[in-house]
Coordinates of C-alpha atoms and ligand atoms in Angstrom, one line a residue:
X1 CA -15.6 22.9 10.5
X2 CA -13.4 25.6 10.6
X3 CA -14.9 29.0 11.3
X4 CA -13.9 32.9 10.1
X5 CA -11.5 34.4 12.3
X6 CA -12.4 36.8 14.6
X7 CA -11.2 39.3 13.9
X8 CA -9.4 40.1 10.8
X9 CA -5.2 39.5 10.1
X10 CA -3.3 42.6 9.9
X11 CA -0.9 42.7 7.7
X12 CA 3.0 45.0 7.0
X13 CA 4.4 45.2 3.4
X14 CA 7.8 44.2 3.0
X15 CA 10.5 46.7 1.4
X16 CA 13.6 46.3 2.0
X17 CA 13.6 43.9 4.6
X18 CA 11.2 45.8 6.8
X19 CA 8.3 45.2 7.4
X20 CA 6.2 49.1 6.8
X21 CA 2.8 50.9 6.8
X22 CA 2.1 53.0 3.9
X23 CA 3.9 56.1 3.2
X24 CA 0.1 57.5 3.6
X25 CA -0.9 55.7 6.3
X26 CA -3.8 54.6 4.7
X27 CA -5.0 51.1 5.5
X28 CA -7.4 49.0 3.9
X29 CA -10.2 45.9 4.5
X30 CA -10.8 42.8 2.7
X31 CA -14.3 40.6 3.4
X32 CA -14.5 36.9 3.2
X33 CA -16.5 36.7 0.2
X34 CA -18.6 33.6 1.7
X35 CA -19.2 35.0 4.8
X36 CA -19.4 38.7 5.1
X37 CA -16.7 39.2 7.7
X38 CA -13.3 41.4 7.4
X39 CA -10.7 38.8 7.7
X40 CA -7.6 41.2 6.2
X41 CA -6.2 44.7 7.3
X42 CA -3.7 45.8 5.2
X43 CA -1.2 49.0 4.3
X44 CA -2.3 50.6 0.9
X45 CA 0.3 51.4 -0.9
X46 CA 0.6 54.3 -3.9
X47 CA 3.3 55.6 -6.0
X48 CA 5.8 56.6 -3.4
X49 CA 5.5 53.0 -1.8
X50 CA 6.4 51.8 -5.2
X51 CA 9.2 53.8 -5.8
X52 CA 10.6 53.1 -2.2
X53 CA 9.9 49.3 -3.3
X54 CA 12.1 49.3 -6.8
X55 CA 15.0 51.4 -5.3
X56 CA 15.2 48.7 -2.9
X57 CA 15.3 46.2 -5.2
X58 CA 17.1 47.7 -7.2
X59 CA 20.3 48.1 -5.1
X60 CA 20.0 44.6 -4.2
X61 CA 20.9 43.8 -8.0
X62 CA 23.0 46.4 -8.6
X63 CA 24.8 45.8 -5.1
X64 CA 23.6 44.3 -2.5
X65 CA 23.3 44.0 1.3
X66 CA 26.0 42.2 1.4
X67 CA 28.6 43.7 -1.1
X68 CA 30.1 45.6 1.3
X69 CA 31.0 43.0 4.4
X70 CA 31.2 39.4 2.1
X71 CA 34.0 38.1 0.1
X72 CA 34.0 39.1 -3.9
X73 CA 32.6 35.7 -4.7
X74 CA 29.4 35.9 -2.2
X75 CA 28.7 39.6 -3.3
X76 CA 25.3 40.8 -4.3
X77 CA 22.5 38.5 -5.0
X78 CA 22.9 38.0 -9.0
X79 CA 26.9 36.6 -7.8
X80 CA 25.9 34.0 -4.8
X81 CA 26.9 30.6 -5.6
X82 CA 23.7 28.5 -7.5
X83 CA 24.4 26.1 -4.8
X84 CA 23.4 28.6 -2.1
X85 CA 20.5 30.3 -3.6
X86 CA 19.1 26.3 -3.8
X87 CA 19.3 26.0 -0.7
X88 CA 17.1 29.3 0.3
X89 CA 15.2 28.6 -2.2
X90 CA 14.3 24.8 -1.2
X91 CA 14.3 26.4 2.8
X92 CA 11.2 28.3 1.1
X93 CA 9.3 25.2 0.3
X94 CA 9.5 23.6 3.0
X95 CA 8.4 26.8 5.0
X96 CA 5.6 26.7 3.0
X97 CA 4.7 22.8 3.1
X98 CA 5.1 23.5 6.7
X99 CA 2.6 26.0 6.9
X100 CA 0.0 24.7 4.8
X101 CA -3.0 24.6 7.0
X102 CA -2.5 28.4 7.4
X103 CA -2.3 29.8 4.4
X104 CA -4.7 27.5 3.0
X105 CA -7.4 28.8 5.7
X106 CA -6.4 32.6 4.5
X107 CA -6.9 32.1 0.8
X108 CA -10.5 30.7 1.1
X109 CA -10.9 33.4 3.2
X110 CA -9.4 36.3 1.0
X111 CA -11.1 34.2 -2.5
X112 CA -14.0 31.8 -1.4
X113 CA -12.0 29.0 -3.1
X114 CA -12.5 25.5 -1.6
X115 CA -10.4 24.5 1.9
X116 CA -9.7 21.5 0.2
X117 CA -8.7 22.5 -3.1
X118 CA -6.7 25.1 -1.6
X119 CA -4.5 23.1 0.6
X120 CA -4.1 21.1 -2.7
X121 CA -2.4 24.6 -4.2
X122 CA 0.0 25.2 -1.2
X123 CA 1.1 21.8 -1.8
X124 CA 1.5 22.7 -5.4
X125 CA 3.3 26.0 -4.8
X126 CA 5.9 24.6 -2.4
X127 CA 6.5 22.0 -5.3
X128 CA 7.5 24.9 -7.7
X129 CA 9.9 25.9 -5.2
X130 CA 11.7 23.1 -5.3
X131 CA 11.9 22.3 -8.8
X132 CA 13.0 26.4 -8.8
X133 CA 15.7 25.4 -6.7
X134 CA 16.8 22.4 -8.7
X135 CA 17.6 24.5 -11.7
X136 CA 19.8 27.3 -9.9
X137 CA 22.8 25.2 -10.3
X138 CA 21.9 24.1 -14.1
X139 CA 22.0 28.0 -15.7
X140 CA 24.6 27.7 -18.4
X141 CA 25.6 29.5 -21.9
X142 CA 26.9 28.1 -24.2
X143 CA 31.2 28.1 -25.6
X144 CA 32.3 27.8 -29.3
X145 CA 35.4 26.7 -29.8
X146 CA 35.1 26.3 -33.5
X147 CA 36.2 30.1 -34.6
X148 CA 39.7 29.2 -35.2
X149 CA 43.0 28.8 -33.3
X150 CA 42.9 32.6 -31.4
X151 CA 38.9 33.3 -30.7
X152 CA 36.7 31.5 -28.3
X153 CA 33.1 32.5 -27.9
X154 CA 31.5 32.4 -25.3
X155 CA 27.5 33.2 -24.2
X156 CA 27.4 34.0 -20.7
X157 CA 23.5 33.9 -19.1
X158 CA 22.9 36.6 -17.0
X159 CA 19.8 37.6 -14.8
X160 CA 17.4 40.0 -16.1
X161 CA 17.7 42.1 -13.1
X162 CA 14.8 43.6 -11.5
X163 CA 11.4 42.1 -11.9
X164 CA 8.2 43.4 -11.3
X165 CA 5.7 40.7 -10.7
X166 CA 1.9 41.6 -11.0
X167 CA -0.8 38.7 -10.0
X168 CA -4.6 38.0 -10.0
X169 CA -6.9 36.9 -7.3
X170 CA -8.1 33.8 -8.2
X171 CA -4.1 31.3 -7.3
X172 CA -2.8 34.0 -5.2
X173 CA 0.2 31.7 -3.6
X174 CA 0.4 29.3 -6.9
X175 CA 0.8 32.1 -9.5
X176 CA 3.4 34.1 -7.9
X177 CA 5.0 31.2 -7.0
X178 CA 5.0 30.5 -10.9
X179 CA 7.2 33.2 -11.2
X180 CA 9.3 34.1 -8.3
X181 CA 11.6 31.3 -6.9
X182 CA 12.4 31.1 -10.9
X183 CA 13.4 34.7 -11.2
X184 CA 15.4 34.4 -7.9
X185 CA 17.1 30.9 -9.3
X186 CA 18.2 33.2 -12.0
X187 CA 19.5 36.2 -9.7
X188 CA 17.0 38.5 -10.5
X189 CA 15.5 41.1 -7.7
X190 CA 11.4 41.6 -7.5
X191 CA 8.7 43.9 -6.8
X192 CA 6.1 41.9 -6.2
X193 CA 2.1 43.5 -6.5
X194 CA -0.7 40.8 -5.4
X195 CA -4.4 41.4 -6.0
X196 CA -5.2 43.7 -3.4
X197 CA -8.3 41.2 -3.0
X198 CA -6.1 38.3 -1.8
X199 CA -2.8 39.4 -0.9
X200 CA -2.6 37.7 2.6
X201 CA -0.6 34.5 1.5
X202 CA 1.7 36.6 -0.7
X203 CA 3.0 39.1 2.3
X204 CA 3.3 35.6 4.7
X205 CA 5.0 34.2 1.7
X206 CA 7.3 37.7 2.6
X207 CA 8.4 36.3 5.9
X208 CA 9.3 32.9 4.6
X209 CA 11.7 34.2 2.2
X210 CA 13.2 36.4 4.9
X211 CA 14.1 33.6 7.3
X212 CA 15.2 31.6 4.8
X213 CA 18.6 33.7 4.4
X214 CA 16.9 36.5 1.5
X215 CA 19.0 38.9 1.7
X216 CA 17.2 42.4 2.5
X217 CA 15.8 44.1 -0.6
X218 CA 16.2 40.9 -2.8
X219 CA 12.1 40.3 -2.4
X220 CA 9.6 43.2 -1.3
X221 CA 6.1 43.1 -1.9
X222 CA 3.8 45.9 -2.1
X223 CA 0.1 46.1 -1.4
X224 CA -2.6 48.0 -3.9
X225 CA -5.0 48.7 -6.4
X226 CA -3.8 48.4 -9.6
X227 CA -3.8 52.0 -10.2
X228 CA -1.6 53.1 -9.2
X229 CA 0.6 50.5 -8.0
X230 CA 0.5 48.1 -10.7
X231 CA 0.7 50.8 -13.2
X232 CA 4.0 51.9 -11.5
X233 CA 5.3 49.1 -12.1
X234 CA 5.0 49.0 -15.1
X235 CA 6.5 52.3 -16.2
X236 CA 9.4 52.7 -13.7
X237 CA 12.4 53.1 -15.2
X238 CA 14.4 51.3 -12.9
X239 CA 12.4 47.6 -13.3
X240 CA 13.8 45.8 -16.1
X241 CA 11.0 43.3 -17.3
X242 CA 7.1 43.1 -16.1
X243 CA 6.1 39.3 -15.3
X244 CA 1.9 39.8 -15.6
X245 CA -0.7 37.4 -14.8
X246 CA -4.1 38.3 -14.9
X247 CA -6.6 39.9 -17.7
X248 CA -5.7 40.3 -21.4
X249 CA -7.1 43.9 -21.3
X250 CA -4.6 45.0 -18.4
X251 CA -2.1 42.8 -20.2
X252 CA -2.3 45.2 -22.7
X253 CA -2.3 48.5 -20.9
X254 CA 1.1 46.6 -19.1
X255 CA 2.3 46.6 -22.2
X256 CA 1.3 50.3 -23.1
X257 CA 3.1 51.7 -19.8
X258 CA 6.0 49.2 -20.5
X259 CA 7.4 51.2 -23.5
X260 CA 9.3 54.0 -21.8
X261 CA 12.3 52.1 -21.1
X262 CA 11.3 49.2 -23.0
X263 CA 11.1 46.3 -20.5
X264 CA 10.6 42.9 -21.5
X265 CA 7.4 41.9 -20.8
X266 CA 6.0 38.5 -19.9
X267 CA 2.0 38.1 -19.9
X268 CA -0.2 34.9 -18.6
X269 CA -3.6 36.5 -19.2
X270 CA -7.3 34.9 -19.9
X271 CA -8.4 31.6 -22.0
X272 CA -11.9 30.3 -23.5
X273 CA -10.4 27.1 -23.7
X274 CA -12.2 24.4 -25.7
X275 CA -12.8 20.8 -24.0
X276 CA -13.3 18.6 -27.1
X277 CA -15.0 15.0 -27.0
X278 CA -15.1 12.6 -29.7
X279 CA -17.5 9.9 -30.1
X280 CA -15.1 7.2 -29.8
X281 CA -13.3 9.0 -25.9
X282 CA -14.1 6.8 -23.2
X283 CA -17.4 8.8 -22.2
X284 CA -17.2 8.3 -18.3
X285 CA -13.6 9.6 -17.9
X286 CA -14.7 12.5 -20.6
X287 CA -18.0 13.2 -18.3
X288 CA -15.9 13.3 -14.9
X289 CA -12.9 15.7 -16.7
X290 CA -15.3 18.0 -18.0
X291 CA -17.5 18.5 -14.6
X292 CA -14.1 19.3 -13.6
X293 CA -12.8 21.1 -15.5
X294 CA -15.5 23.8 -15.7
X295 CA -16.2 24.3 -11.7
X296 CA -13.0 23.8 -10.1
X297 CA -12.6 27.1 -8.4
X298 CA -15.8 28.0 -9.4
X299 CA -14.5 28.4 -12.9
X300 CA -12.4 31.6 -12.0
X301 CA -9.8 29.9 -13.7
X302 CA -7.8 30.8 -16.6
X303 CA -7.3 26.9 -17.9
X304 CA -10.9 26.6 -17.2
X305 CA -12.7 24.1 -19.5
X306 CA -15.7 26.6 -20.0
X307 CA -16.2 25.5 -23.9
X308 CA -17.4 21.9 -23.9
X309 CA -17.2 21.1 -28.1
X310 CA -18.7 17.5 -28.1
X311 CA -19.6 15.4 -31.5
X312 CA -23.1 15.6 -32.5
X313 CA -23.2 11.9 -32.3
X314 CA -23.1 12.0 -28.7
X315 CA -23.9 15.7 -27.8
X316 CA -27.7 15.0 -26.4
X317 CA -26.7 11.9 -24.4
X318 CA -23.3 13.4 -23.1
X319 CA -24.6 16.6 -22.4
X320 CA -28.1 15.0 -20.4
X321 CA -24.9 13.2 -18.4
X322 CA -22.9 16.2 -18.1
X323 CA -25.9 18.2 -16.5
X324 CA -26.5 15.2 -13.9
X325 CA -23.2 14.6 -12.7
X326 CA -23.0 18.9 -12.3
X327 CA -26.4 18.5 -10.7
X328 CA -24.4 16.6 -7.6
X329 CA -21.3 18.9 -6.9
X330 CA -21.1 20.4 -3.8
X331 CA -21.9 24.3 -4.0
X332 CA -21.1 26.0 -0.2
X333 CA -19.3 26.7 2.6
X334 CA -15.5 27.1 1.2
X335 CA -14.4 26.1 4.7
X336 CA -16.5 23.0 4.7
X337 CA -14.3 20.3 3.6
X338 CA -16.8 18.6 1.4
X339 CA -17.6 21.5 -0.8
X340 CA -16.2 21.7 -4.4
X341 CA -17.8 25.1 -5.4
X342 CA -17.2 28.1 -3.4
X343 CA -17.8 31.5 -3.2
X344 CA -17.6 34.1 -6.5
X345 CA -14.8 36.3 -5.6
X346 CA -16.8 39.6 -5.0
X347 CA -19.6 41.5 -6.2
X348 CA -18.3 43.1 -9.4
X349 CA -17.2 39.2 -10.6
X350 CA -21.2 38.2 -9.9
X351 CA -22.5 40.4 -11.9
X352 CA -20.3 39.9 -14.7
X353 CA -21.2 36.3 -14.7
X354 CA -24.6 37.0 -13.9
X355 CA -24.4 39.5 -17.3
X356 CA -23.1 36.4 -19.3
X357 CA -25.9 34.2 -18.2
X358 CA -28.4 37.1 -19.5
X359 CA -26.6 37.0 -22.7
X360 CA -26.3 33.4 -23.0
X361 CA -30.3 33.1 -22.9
X362 CA -30.4 37.1 -24.9
X363 CA -28.7 35.2 -28.0
X364 CA -30.8 32.5 -27.6
X365 CA -28.6 29.5 -26.0
X366 CA -30.8 27.4 -23.9
X367 CA -30.3 26.8 -20.6
X368 CA -30.1 23.1 -19.4
X369 CA -28.8 23.5 -15.6
X370 CA -28.7 26.5 -13.3
X371 CA -28.1 30.2 -14.4
X372 CA -29.4 31.6 -11.0
X373 CA -27.9 33.0 -7.8
X374 CA -27.5 30.7 -4.5
X375 CA -29.5 32.4 -2.0
X376 CA -27.3 33.4 1.1
X377 CA -27.2 35.8 4.2
X378 CA -23.7 36.8 2.8
X379 CA -22.0 35.1 0.2
X380 CA -22.0 35.4 -3.5
X381 CA -22.6 31.7 -4.9
X382 CA -23.9 30.6 -8.4
X383 CA -24.6 27.6 -9.5
X384 CA -22.8 25.4 -11.7
X385 CA -24.4 26.5 -15.1
X386 CA -25.0 24.6 -18.7
X387 CA -25.8 26.1 -21.8
X388 CA -26.5 24.1 -24.6
X389 CA -27.0 24.4 -28.0
X390 CA -24.4 27.3 -28.0
X391 CA -22.8 28.7 -31.4
X392 CA -19.4 29.9 -31.8
X393 CA -21.2 33.2 -32.8
X394 CA -22.5 34.0 -29.1
X395 CA -21.1 36.1 -27.1
X396 CA -21.1 32.7 -24.2
X397 CA -19.3 31.1 -26.9
X398 CA -15.9 33.7 -27.0
X399 CA -15.8 35.7 -24.1
X400 CA -14.1 34.7 -20.8
X401 CA -16.4 34.7 -18.3
X402 CA -14.8 33.6 -15.0
X403 CA -17.4 31.5 -13.8
X404 CA -19.0 28.3 -13.2
X405 CA -20.5 28.2 -16.7
X406 CA -20.3 25.8 -20.0
X407 CA -21.3 26.5 -23.1
X408 CA -22.1 23.5 -25.4
X409 CA -21.1 23.9 -28.9
X410 CA -21.5 20.6 -30.7
X411 CA -19.4 19.8 -33.9
X412 CA -19.4 17.0 -36.5
X413 CA -15.7 16.4 -37.9
X414 CA -12.1 16.3 -36.5
X415 CA -11.5 19.4 -38.7
X416 CA -14.9 21.4 -37.5
X417 CA -13.5 21.0 -34.3
X418 CA -10.4 22.6 -34.8
X419 CA -12.0 25.5 -36.4
X420 CA -14.4 26.1 -33.6
X421 CA -11.3 25.7 -30.8
X422 CA -9.8 28.2 -33.5
X423 CA -12.6 30.3 -33.2
X424 CA -11.6 32.8 -30.4
X425 CA -9.0 35.5 -29.8
X426 CA -7.9 33.1 -26.8
X427 CA -5.5 30.5 -27.2
X428 CA -4.1 29.3 -24.0
X429 CA -4.9 25.4 -23.4
X430 CA -7.2 22.6 -24.8
X431 CA -8.7 19.2 -23.8
X432 CA -9.7 16.6 -25.9
X433 CA -10.7 13.0 -25.7
X434 CA -10.5 9.9 -28.1
X435 CA -8.9 6.3 -28.6
X436 CA -7.8 7.2 -32.0
X437 CA -4.3 8.4 -31.4
X438 CA -4.4 9.9 -35.1
X439 CA -7.2 12.2 -34.2
X440 CA -5.5 12.6 -30.8
X441 CA -2.1 13.9 -32.6
X442 CA -3.7 15.6 -35.6
X443 CA -6.2 17.9 -33.4
X444 CA -3.5 18.6 -30.8
X445 CA -1.4 20.1 -33.8
X446 CA -4.0 22.0 -35.1
X447 CA -4.9 24.0 -31.8
X448 CA -3.3 26.9 -31.9
X449 CA -2.9 26.7 -27.5
X450 CA -0.2 26.3 -25.5
X451 CA -0.6 23.8 -23.3
X452 CA -2.8 20.8 -25.1
X453 CA -4.1 17.8 -22.6
X454 CA -5.4 14.6 -24.5
X455 CA -7.6 12.0 -22.5
X456 CA -6.8 13.9 -19.3
X457 CA -7.4 17.9 -18.2
X458 CA -5.6 20.6 -15.7
X459 CA -2.2 18.7 -15.1
X460 CA 0.7 21.1 -14.1
X461 CA 3.9 19.9 -13.4
X462 CA 7.0 22.6 -13.1
X463 CA 8.9 20.6 -15.5
X464 CA 6.3 21.6 -17.9
X465 CA 6.1 25.3 -19.8
X466 CA 3.1 26.8 -19.5
X467 CA 1.9 30.1 -21.6
X468 CA -0.6 30.9 -24.3
X469 CA -0.7 31.5 -27.9
X470 CA -2.6 34.7 -29.5
X471 CA -4.1 36.9 -26.9
X472 CA -4.1 33.8 -23.8
X473 CA 0.1 35.6 -23.1
X474 CA 3.2 36.8 -24.4
X475 CA 6.3 34.2 -23.2
X476 CA 6.2 30.9 -21.4
X477 CA 6.5 29.9 -17.1
X478 CA 7.8 27.0 -15.7
X479 CA 9.8 24.7 -16.7
X480 CA 13.5 25.4 -18.3
X481 CA 12.2 27.6 -20.6
X482 CA 11.0 29.9 -17.4
X483 CA 15.2 30.4 -16.8
X484 CA 15.4 31.9 -20.7
X485 CA 12.2 34.5 -19.6
X486 CA 14.5 35.8 -16.5
X487 CA 18.1 36.2 -18.4
X488 CA 20.1 38.3 -20.8
X489 CA 23.3 36.3 -22.9
X490 CA 25.9 38.2 -23.3
X491 CA 28.3 37.1 -26.0
X492 CA 32.0 37.5 -24.8
X493 CA 35.0 36.9 -27.7
X494 CA 38.4 36.2 -26.3
X495 CA 41.3 36.9 -28.6
X496 CA 44.4 34.5 -27.8
X497 CA 47.9 35.3 -28.3
X498 CA 49.0 38.7 -30.5
X499 CA 46.8 39.8 -32.7
X500 CA 48.4 41.2 -35.9
X501 CA 45.9 41.9 -38.6
X502 CA 44.4 45.5 -37.5
X503 CA 42.3 46.6 -40.5
X504 CA 44.1 49.3 -41.2
X505 CA 47.4 47.3 -42.0
X506 CA 48.3 46.0 -45.3
X507 CA 46.9 42.7 -46.5
X508 CA 44.1 42.1 -44.0
X509 CA 41.5 41.0 -45.7
X510 CA 43.4 38.2 -46.4
X511 CA 44.3 37.4 -43.2
X512 CA 40.5 37.4 -42.2
X513 CA 39.7 34.8 -45.5
Ligands
NDP1 P1 -6.7 41.8 -14.0 O1 -6.2 41.5 -14.9 O2 -8.0 43.0 -13.5 O3 -6.0 42.4 -12.9 C1 -4.5 41.5 -12.7 C2 -3.9 42.3 -11.4 O4 -3.1 43.0 -12.5 C3 -4.1 42.7 -10.2 O5 -3.4 43.0 -9.5 C4 -4.6 44.2 -10.6 O6 -4.4 44.7 -9.6 C5 -3.3 44.5 -11.7 N1 -3.8 45.1 -12.0 C6 -4.8 46.2 -13.1 N2 -4.4 46.9 -13.1 C7 -3.2 47.3 -13.7 C8 -2.7 48.6 -14.7 N3 -3.4 48.9 -15.1 N4 -1.5 48.0 -14.5 C9 -1.3 47.3 -13.9 N5 -1.4 45.7 -13.0 C10 -2.7 46.7 -13.1 O7 -7.1 40.5 -13.6 P2 -8.0 40.0 -12.6 O8 -7.2 39.8 -10.9 O9 -9.4 40.3 -12.6 O10 -7.9 38.5 -12.9 C11 -8.6 36.9 -13.6 C12 -7.6 37.5 -15.0 O11 -6.5 36.9 -14.7 C13 -9.1 36.5 -16.0 O12 -8.6 37.0 -17.5 C14 -8.1 35.3 -15.7 O13 -8.1 34.6 -17.2 C15 -6.5 35.8 -15.9 N6 -5.8 34.2 -15.4 C16 -4.2 34.3 -16.1 C17 -4.0 33.3 -15.9 C18 -2.5 32.7 -16.7 O14 -1.9 32.1 -16.1 N7 -2.9 32.7 -17.8 C19 -4.1 32.6 -14.5 C20 -5.0 33.0 -13.8 C21 -5.8 34.7 -13.9 P3 -6.1 45.1 -9.1 O15 -7.0 44.4 -8.9 O16 -5.7 44.5 -7.5 O17 -6.5 46.8 -9.0

């Protein structure tokens, strides 16, 4: 079995094509949440480093390191041919795939997620870069040839500019790969701030983009805490857009910070996703999906199916079967190939989960499984937990726990299921299990969420857009719509031939009709 490294990996930050220390000279370390040993040693950036990164991204967008020495048509990154940008993005995808095992190992050490799952995530990240590469040659606007014989209208799609990207700790490489390649595909430049808990793979990605031939300054990576680095990116006047993934509370702070120069803001936020099982469902498949949906990534997952809505006529037998299956989920050392539920990311998250478990018991839900921290010499592990008899008003039915805790709420009719599903402030995703086409589509239409899985759960494809309703977010990632997110529209109107009907000339109104 793999073991943690004897010494922590030592990293630098990427600013303007250089691997640098923080201007202050400060560094910090990250301990593996499963093994209690230091696994990473990183520069600790502040606002000074952030400003340097934004300046580099701004220059790379406005002038480009190539502008002085290349031909006009090979100018800065936003003007590079789509085909050439595509080649670079494909090379990054290949580099991720080639380094899959190393990247997975680093993510396990920093996040506590299981190694087999981490490898799959690296594969998915490579797929996102490939898909984004395929879009670079399909970015186009509209033309209007219907405005009269002397007028032509064009709508160009142009990159929005410098994009600040702020990411969380739960899927570090995967989440930056939902943003960065799509922004690069359009010609944007970027300043990336990974979570200070899990920056290792994002920093390695910096090496890959350099080696793939990305011009200096197009991607900059600054390492540090949300305050001050994330805040500075959010408020910086030279940043045109923020693409943020994280909690709803911090998402609102990002909106506040962005007001100064009216940045475009895209937010992927939390969820309290209903997983709805009707009595006519394929029960065996639904059971497996419910267990996977809530315990995957220790429940530290925005898409976690953390609310099980089960039709009352099957509720007791279904919950008993969920409990039996949940008992057999292997929890333990995330470097063990057999592990499915690894360590909780840090003590703060552990305390948050345990306080929700307390709240569930205090408010009268029935603890059907788990509920305790698993004793361990080094790490923070929590038992897969099931609460039955939960009502929609209880805290554990409304708030995002971000841990391996399932709250079971019974319902009678499809209408009631929809009402309960829509009763939180979130609207990220939902799953539903039924053999009835009518029920499947009527309930899908009724639920206010960005993604609905029918007789499946938590699949994802680069082609399919992703994002939230309500307080689960603003905007969409992935798919062709990602290109719209990272582009501005510019209207150009061209007059053809000699124009005579100016407004001050007699008869011009007639000419306009
Ligand atoms: P946080 O919101 O705490 O942090 C997210 C990122 O924002 C981190 O890099 C953090 O930095 C940074 N940050 C913190 N404060 C500020 C600030 N004031 N201004 C700008 N940036 C700031 O989320 P977590 O990292 O705890 O991640 C968990 C949350 O992310 C959950 O709510 C989950 O649902 C959500 N999430 C949503 C996803 C989606 O696609 N919808 C996917 C994955 C997670 P640092 O922590 O380094 O200080």
